[in-house]
Tab-separated table of C-alpha atoms and ligand atoms in Angstrom:
chain	number	residue	atom	x	y	z
A	1	UNK	CA	27.438	115.308	173.074
A	2	UNK	CA	30.933	113.892	173.389
A	3	UNK	CA	31.269	113.629	169.639
A	4	UNK	CA	30.200	117.210	169.086
A	5	UNK	CA	32.599	118.488	171.755
A	6	UNK	CA	35.480	116.487	170.244
A	7	UNK	CA	34.637	117.773	166.762
A	8	UNK	CA	34.628	121.400	167.958
A	9	UNK	CA	38.071	120.875	169.474
A	10	UNK	CA	39.610	119.349	166.364
A	11	UNK	CA	38.032	122.030	164.198
A	12	UNK	CA	39.472	124.813	166.372
A	13	UNK	CA	42.931	123.317	166.213
A	14	UNK	CA	42.637	122.675	162.433
A	15	UNK	CA	41.742	126.330	161.863
A	16	UNK	CA	44.641	127.482	164.014
A	17	UNK	CA	47.151	125.296	162.190
A	18	UNK	CA	46.090	126.106	158.671
A	19	UNK	CA	48.714	127.619	156.331
A	20	UNK	CA	46.097	129.711	154.472
A	21	UNK	CA	46.667	127.825	151.239
A	22	UNK	CA	43.700	127.104	149.007
A	23	UNK	CA	44.623	123.420	149.088
A	24	UNK	CA	44.316	123.343	152.877
A	25	UNK	CA	41.038	125.226	152.656
A	26	UNK	CA	39.622	122.675	150.214
A	27	UNK	CA	40.622	119.886	152.553
A	28	UNK	CA	38.867	121.586	155.493
A	29	UNK	CA	35.695	122.007	153.434
A	30	UNK	CA	35.706	118.335	152.545
A	31	UNK	CA	36.552	117.242	156.081
A	32	UNK	CA	33.771	119.243	157.783
A	33	UNK	CA	31.170	120.267	155.224
A	34	UNK	CA	31.587	117.579	152.571
A	35	UNK	CA	28.927	114.942	151.828
A	36	UNK	CA	30.729	112.406	153.944
A	37	UNK	CA	32.191	115.073	156.202
A	38	UNK	CA	32.147	115.243	160.012
A	39	UNK	CA	28.987	117.362	160.309
A	40	UNK	CA	26.901	115.105	158.073
A	41	UNK	CA	28.298	112.217	160.060
A	42	UNK	CA	26.951	113.708	163.295
A	43	UNK	CA	23.607	114.489	161.632
A	44	UNK	CA	23.264	110.838	160.621
A	45	UNK	CA	23.586	109.939	164.331
A	46	UNK	CA	21.233	112.773	165.314
A	47	UNK	CA	18.362	111.244	163.330
A	48	UNK	CA	18.499	108.222	165.636
A	49	UNK	CA	17.752	110.377	168.735
A	50	UNK	CA	14.447	110.591	170.556
A	51	UNK	CA	12.294	113.619	169.690
A	52	UNK	CA	13.037	115.457	172.981
A	53	UNK	CA	16.796	114.876	172.460
A	54	UNK	CA	16.468	116.190	168.928
A	55	UNK	CA	14.908	119.402	170.278
A	56	UNK	CA	17.995	120.003	172.382
A	57	UNK	CA	20.714	118.887	169.940
A	58	UNK	CA	19.280	120.105	166.662
A	59	UNK	CA	20.001	123.824	167.312
A	60	UNK	CA	23.442	123.026	168.780
A	61	UNK	CA	24.501	121.089	165.706
A	62	UNK	CA	23.140	123.854	163.460
A	63	UNK	CA	24.983	126.545	165.386
A	64	UNK	CA	28.214	124.582	165.047
A	65	UNK	CA	27.635	124.110	161.334
A	66	UNK	CA	27.155	127.869	160.946
A	67	UNK	CA	30.335	128.541	162.929
A	68	UNK	CA	32.273	126.207	160.647
A	69	UNK	CA	30.836	127.858	157.529
A	70	UNK	CA	31.667	131.375	158.755
A	71	UNK	CA	35.176	130.380	159.834
A	72	UNK	CA	35.910	128.764	156.472
A	73	UNK	CA	34.501	131.748	154.573
A	74	UNK	CA	36.755	134.114	156.523
A	75	UNK	CA	39.666	131.839	155.846
A	76	UNK	CA	38.831	131.868	152.145
A	77	UNK	CA	38.949	135.692	152.054
A	78	UNK	CA	42.340	135.631	153.691
A	79	UNK	CA	43.618	132.995	151.277
A	80	UNK	CA	42.430	134.919	148.229
A	81	UNK	CA	44.171	138.107	149.218
A	82	UNK	CA	47.383	136.428	150.337
A	83	UNK	CA	47.777	133.807	147.622
A	84	UNK	CA	48.718	134.513	144.010
A	85	UNK	CA	46.851	137.211	142.155
A	86	UNK	CA	45.260	134.792	139.674
A	87	UNK	CA	42.895	133.642	142.416
A	88	UNK	CA	41.590	137.140	142.892
A	89	UNK	CA	40.903	137.872	139.203
A	90	UNK	CA	37.212	138.188	138.522
A	91	UNK	CA	36.803	136.279	135.281
A	92	UNK	CA	33.259	137.572	134.867
A	93	UNK	CA	34.437	141.158	134.282
A	94	UNK	CA	34.455	142.394	130.662
A	95	UNK	CA	37.879	142.155	128.959
A	96	UNK	CA	40.308	145.016	128.323
A	97	UNK	CA	41.215	145.529	124.668
A	98	UNK	CA	44.944	144.789	124.355
A	99	UNK	CA	47.186	147.394	122.731
A	100	UNK	CA	48.845	145.380	119.970
A	101	UNK	CA	50.469	148.149	117.941
A	102	UNK	CA	50.409	148.695	114.186
A	103	UNK	CA	52.681	149.283	111.215
A	104	UNK	CA	54.779	152.439	111.091
A	105	UNK	CA	53.212	155.418	109.249
A	106	UNK	CA	55.999	155.225	106.637
A	107	UNK	CA	55.206	151.541	106.010
A	108	UNK	CA	51.477	152.281	105.789
A	109	UNK	CA	52.073	155.040	103.253
A	110	UNK	CA	54.609	152.935	101.321
A	111	UNK	CA	51.872	150.344	100.745
A	112	UNK	CA	49.405	153.083	99.858
A	113	UNK	CA	51.784	154.586	97.279
A	114	UNK	CA	52.658	151.131	95.892
A	115	UNK	CA	48.979	150.462	95.292
A	116	UNK	CA	48.609	153.653	93.281
A	117	UNK	CA	51.509	152.608	91.029
A	118	UNK	CA	50.136	149.073	90.732
A	119	UNK	CA	46.905	150.502	89.311
A	120	UNK	CA	49.055	152.395	86.774
A	121	UNK	CA	50.637	149.133	85.587
A	122	UNK	CA	53.925	149.270	87.521
A	123	UNK	CA	55.376	146.253	89.282
A	124	UNK	CA	57.187	146.435	92.632
A	125	UNK	CA	60.814	145.281	93.027
A	126	UNK	CA	62.642	145.291	96.370
A	127	UNK	CA	65.791	147.328	96.843
A	128	UNK	CA	69.020	146.298	98.568
A	129	UNK	CA	70.308	148.017	101.688
A	130	UNK	CA	74.011	147.567	100.859
A	131	UNK	CA	75.550	147.734	97.399
A	132	UNK	CA	78.827	148.169	95.506
A	133	UNK	CA	80.514	151.055	93.707
A	134	UNK	CA	79.674	149.577	90.295
A	135	UNK	CA	75.877	149.693	90.752
A	136	UNK	CA	75.759	152.718	93.022
A	137	UNK	CA	77.989	155.008	90.894
A	138	UNK	CA	79.722	153.549	87.850
A	139	UNK	CA	76.644	152.326	85.943
A	140	UNK	CA	74.829	155.567	86.759
A	141	UNK	CA	77.333	157.578	84.754
A	142	UNK	CA	79.493	158.692	87.681
A	143	UNK	CA	83.020	157.883	86.512
A	144	UNK	CA	85.618	157.321	89.247
A	145	UNK	CA	86.700	160.644	90.721
A	146	UNK	CA	83.699	162.533	89.294
A	147	UNK	CA	82.915	165.473	91.624
A	148	UNK	CA	79.160	164.688	91.566
A	149	UNK	CA	79.925	161.594	93.653
A	150	UNK	CA	80.392	163.860	96.653
A	151	UNK	CA	76.647	164.490	96.828
A	152	UNK	CA	76.024	160.806	97.506
A	153	UNK	CA	79.227	159.590	99.160
A	154	UNK	CA	78.186	157.941	102.335
A	155	UNK	CA	79.612	155.335	104.710
A	156	UNK	CA	81.842	152.585	103.321
A	157	UNK	CA	82.433	149.137	104.772
A	158	UNK	CA	85.958	147.675	104.940
A	159	UNK	CA	85.278	145.504	101.883
A	160	UNK	CA	84.223	148.573	99.912
A	161	UNK	CA	80.455	148.244	99.985
A	162	UNK	CA	78.145	151.047	101.002
A	163	UNK	CA	74.740	151.369	102.671
A	164	UNK	CA	72.847	152.725	99.687
A	165	UNK	CA	72.469	156.501	99.456
A	166	UNK	CA	69.768	156.257	96.760
A	167	UNK	CA	67.480	153.620	95.281
A	168	UNK	CA	68.862	154.450	91.815
A	169	UNK	CA	71.482	151.843	92.732
A	170	UNK	CA	68.963	149.285	91.401
A	171	UNK	CA	68.591	150.880	87.962
A	172	UNK	CA	71.341	148.970	86.147
A	173	UNK	CA	70.078	145.603	87.419
A	174	UNK	CA	66.535	146.402	86.309
A	175	UNK	CA	67.696	147.558	82.870
A	176	UNK	CA	69.772	144.390	82.439
A	177	UNK	CA	67.008	141.985	83.425
A	178	UNK	CA	63.899	143.531	81.857
A	179	UNK	CA	62.914	143.788	78.212
A	180	UNK	CA	61.260	147.098	77.249
A	181	UNK	CA	58.554	148.178	77.472
A	182	UNK	CA	58.501	147.822	81.274
A	183	UNK	CA	57.363	149.795	84.293
A	184	UNK	CA	58.895	149.188	87.715
A	185	UNK	CA	58.951	150.874	91.116
A	186	UNK	CA	61.629	150.132	93.708
A	187	UNK	CA	60.914	151.246	97.278
A	188	UNK	CA	63.972	151.224	99.525
A	189	UNK	CA	65.710	152.513	102.621
A	190	UNK	CA	68.590	154.954	102.090
A	191	UNK	CA	71.399	156.270	104.259
A	192	UNK	CA	73.384	159.477	104.012
A	193	UNK	CA	76.196	161.201	105.765
A	194	UNK	CA	73.908	164.099	106.522
A	195	UNK	CA	73.615	167.038	108.896
A	196	UNK	CA	69.988	166.567	109.907
A	197	UNK	CA	67.311	169.257	110.180
A	198	UNK	CA	63.509	169.401	109.942
A	199	UNK	CA	63.513	168.238	106.298
A	200	UNK	CA	66.743	166.161	106.145
A	201	UNK	CA	67.331	162.806	107.822
A	202	UNK	CA	70.323	160.436	107.669
A	203	UNK	CA	68.007	157.442	107.187
A	204	UNK	CA	65.027	157.825	104.887
A	205	UNK	CA	62.972	156.082	102.221
A	206	UNK	CA	62.704	156.531	98.487
A	207	UNK	CA	60.401	155.027	95.892
A	208	UNK	CA	62.407	154.780	92.704
A	209	UNK	CA	60.442	154.462	89.479
A	210	UNK	CA	61.509	153.459	85.964
A	211	UNK	CA	59.706	153.316	82.668
A	212	UNK	CA	61.504	152.259	79.486
A	213	UNK	CA	59.971	151.884	76.031
A	214	UNK	CA	60.565	152.923	72.417
A	215	UNK	CA	58.439	156.033	72.494
A	216	UNK	CA	58.113	157.474	75.959
A	217	UNK	CA	58.697	161.164	76.615
A	218	UNK	CA	59.286	163.870	79.190
A	219	UNK	CA	55.591	164.782	78.931
A	220	UNK	CA	54.699	161.220	79.911
A	221	UNK	CA	57.053	161.404	82.907
A	222	UNK	CA	55.358	164.578	84.114
A	223	UNK	CA	51.945	163.001	83.481
A	224	UNK	CA	52.813	159.969	85.622
A	225	UNK	CA	54.140	162.103	88.474
A	226	UNK	CA	51.176	164.469	88.407
A	227	UNK	CA	48.713	161.554	88.369
A	228	UNK	CA	50.541	160.054	91.315
A	229	UNK	CA	50.572	163.159	93.532
A	230	UNK	CA	46.938	164.053	92.765
A	231	UNK	CA	45.859	160.480	93.566
A	232	UNK	CA	48.017	160.310	96.680
A	233	UNK	CA	46.904	163.638	98.197
A	234	UNK	CA	43.393	163.430	96.736
A	235	UNK	CA	43.398	167.073	95.727
A	236	UNK	CA	45.228	169.244	93.215
A	237	UNK	CA	48.198	170.008	95.434
A	238	UNK	CA	50.172	172.934	93.965
A	239	UNK	CA	53.430	171.772	92.401
A	240	UNK	CA	56.143	173.135	90.147
A	241	UNK	CA	58.896	171.575	88.086
A	242	UNK	CA	62.371	173.001	87.645
A	243	UNK	CA	65.484	171.774	85.866
A	244	UNK	CA	68.349	170.290	87.838
A	245	UNK	CA	71.396	168.087	87.341
A	246	UNK	CA	71.938	164.372	87.996
A	247	UNK	CA	74.662	162.487	86.078
A	248	UNK	CA	72.261	159.650	85.221
A	249	UNK	CA	69.540	161.725	83.517
A	250	UNK	CA	69.314	164.179	80.629
A	251	UNK	CA	67.410	166.378	81.095
A	252	UNK	CA	67.062	166.255	84.875
A	253	UNK	CA	64.270	167.879	86.813
A	254	UNK	CA	62.752	168.076	90.245
A	255	UNK	CA	59.124	168.306	91.263
A	256	UNK	CA	58.475	170.541	94.243
A	257	UNK	CA	55.239	170.818	96.196
A	258	UNK	CA	53.976	173.642	98.332
A	259	UNK	CA	54.637	173.117	101.996
A	260	UNK	CA	52.872	175.208	104.602
A	261	UNK	CA	55.016	175.951	107.651
A	262	UNK	CA	53.623	176.249	111.175
A	263	UNK	CA	54.026	180.007	110.916
A	264	UNK	CA	51.621	179.998	107.967
A	265	UNK	CA	54.422	180.805	105.539
A	266	UNK	CA	54.456	178.719	102.321
A	267	UNK	CA	57.617	177.077	101.004
A	268	UNK	CA	58.493	174.811	98.100
A	269	UNK	CA	59.759	171.401	99.158
A	270	UNK	CA	61.688	169.149	96.796
A	271	UNK	CA	59.673	165.933	96.617
A	272	UNK	CA	60.514	164.052	93.423
A	273	UNK	CA	63.834	164.332	91.571
A	274	UNK	CA	63.493	162.772	88.114
A	275	UNK	CA	64.583	162.852	84.502
A	276	UNK	CA	65.005	161.074	81.196
A	277	UNK	CA	67.460	158.188	81.621
A	278	UNK	CA	70.878	159.216	80.307
A	279	UNK	CA	71.956	157.476	77.043
A	280	UNK	CA	75.157	156.290	78.773
A	281	UNK	CA	73.096	154.487	81.446
A	282	UNK	CA	71.057	152.708	78.778
A	283	UNK	CA	74.206	151.832	76.808
A	284	UNK	CA	75.952	150.336	79.853
A	285	UNK	CA	72.985	147.986	80.282
A	286	UNK	CA	73.151	146.938	76.606
A	287	UNK	CA	70.158	149.015	75.422
A	288	UNK	CA	70.540	151.136	72.269
A	289	UNK	CA	69.632	154.764	73.173
A	290	UNK	CA	68.621	155.356	69.539
A	291	UNK	CA	65.881	152.768	69.919
A	292	UNK	CA	64.890	153.033	73.572
A	293	UNK	CA	63.980	155.895	75.835
A	294	UNK	CA	63.218	155.862	79.500
A	295	UNK	CA	62.433	158.018	82.460
A	296	UNK	CA	63.098	157.555	86.140
A	297	UNK	CA	62.409	159.256	89.464
A	298	UNK	CA	62.835	158.835	93.193
A	299	UNK	CA	60.043	159.980	95.492
A	300	UNK	CA	61.164	161.073	98.962
A	301	UNK	CA	58.698	158.910	100.872
A	302	UNK	CA	59.263	160.542	104.286
A	303	UNK	CA	58.563	163.986	102.852
A	304	UNK	CA	55.523	162.652	101.011
A	305	UNK	CA	54.089	161.452	104.347
A	306	UNK	CA	55.094	164.678	106.164
A	307	UNK	CA	53.056	166.718	103.735
A	308	UNK	CA	50.085	164.368	103.899
A	309	UNK	CA	49.790	164.680	107.687
A	310	UNK	CA	51.260	168.148	108.251
A	311	UNK	CA	54.267	166.826	110.174
A	312	UNK	CA	56.722	169.645	110.738
A	313	UNK	CA	59.872	167.655	111.580
A	314	UNK	CA	61.068	164.679	109.493
A	315	UNK	CA	63.080	163.367	112.455
A	316	UNK	CA	59.839	162.417	114.255
A	317	UNK	CA	59.614	159.249	112.118
A	318	UNK	CA	62.648	157.512	113.587
A	319	UNK	CA	62.560	158.803	117.151
A	320	UNK	CA	60.358	155.950	118.357
A	321	UNK	CA	58.199	158.327	120.405
A	322	UNK	CA	54.968	156.401	121.032
A	323	UNK	CA	52.935	159.599	121.492
A	324	UNK	CA	53.745	160.374	117.857
A	325	UNK	CA	53.417	156.836	116.466
A	326	UNK	CA	50.135	155.998	118.173
A	327	UNK	CA	48.373	158.708	116.170
A	328	UNK	CA	48.530	156.652	112.971
B	1	DAH	N1	68.956	159.152	92.987
B	1	DAH	C1	68.717	160.584	93.151
B	1	DAH	C2	68.939	160.967	94.612
B	1	DAH	O1	68.727	160.188	95.454
B	1	DAH	C3	67.333	160.969	92.765
B	1	DAH	C4	66.978	160.692	91.353
B	1	DAH	C5	67.112	161.689	90.382
B	1	DAH	C6	66.492	159.458	90.979
B	1	DAH	C7	66.775	161.448	89.091
B	1	DAH	C8	66.159	159.203	89.653
B	1	DAH	C9	66.307	160.213	88.710
B	1	DAH	O2	65.684	158.016	89.267
B	1	DAH	O3	65.970	159.960	87.440
B	1	DAH	O4	69.241	162.052	94.919
């Protein structure tokens, strides 16, 4: 009887002095309800009692045991809600799929377009993001002071380099390092000093293409471009071709595709400027224009993707608005 009374007292004071930590709770479990704990200790004495004593003390010990169990359970609830959140996570619940993001729609479509050209026998070469006057203008038949430079003049660094305004800046290097016949595409990021609107952006992507051989022709250029746009859009998207001027091609042309506006009105959008490589460009790279011919183009990748998905404003690509990006 004395032992049980003493135990009740110490238990009450232990419970009062607990700091609600799970460590303290564990210790109390071990001290009172553990195998070698105080209650089992009393029970081992209880078995030595006479039967009539057992009748009296059995229920009392049991009641105390239940009190201890209830008190510790209550304490456990308190500890779980007050201690760090980890303790209250139910690890048996099903998991939540994490949102891990994905590549940008322009990147996705760049890979898609690259694959189409790979099947047509082209190889992919990376572009630069900064280049010099020589590659960007001079070797593309823009002499110093030529007025056509104004269409591409962009930002200049103090050491006279420029963030490229077109991927054609790679043409001279390709011509110098490849022996015809060759087929190359050069995807790259371009920058322009541009007043932006729904179809013009200051930062955009191009996929330059070049094909040089002894016997290629304008018809072959048009054939390649038509095959590309039909494969890319997977239907016979209406297009037209009209002549235009670029110093590095002769003749120069642009391929326009039909663009449906939100209002339902149809408009032609310039998608692929192209042309037969100018003899001067071939000459500067050491190729005889009487022997070799070539064609080149630059697809406006952003516009290509806009038309694929019916995006009405080109500026959506670089805004970083997740509501837009998460759709792809
Ligand atoms: N570099 C021109 C631009 O960005 C586009 C272009 C026109 C590229 C004709 C070509 C070409 O390769 O042959 O505006």
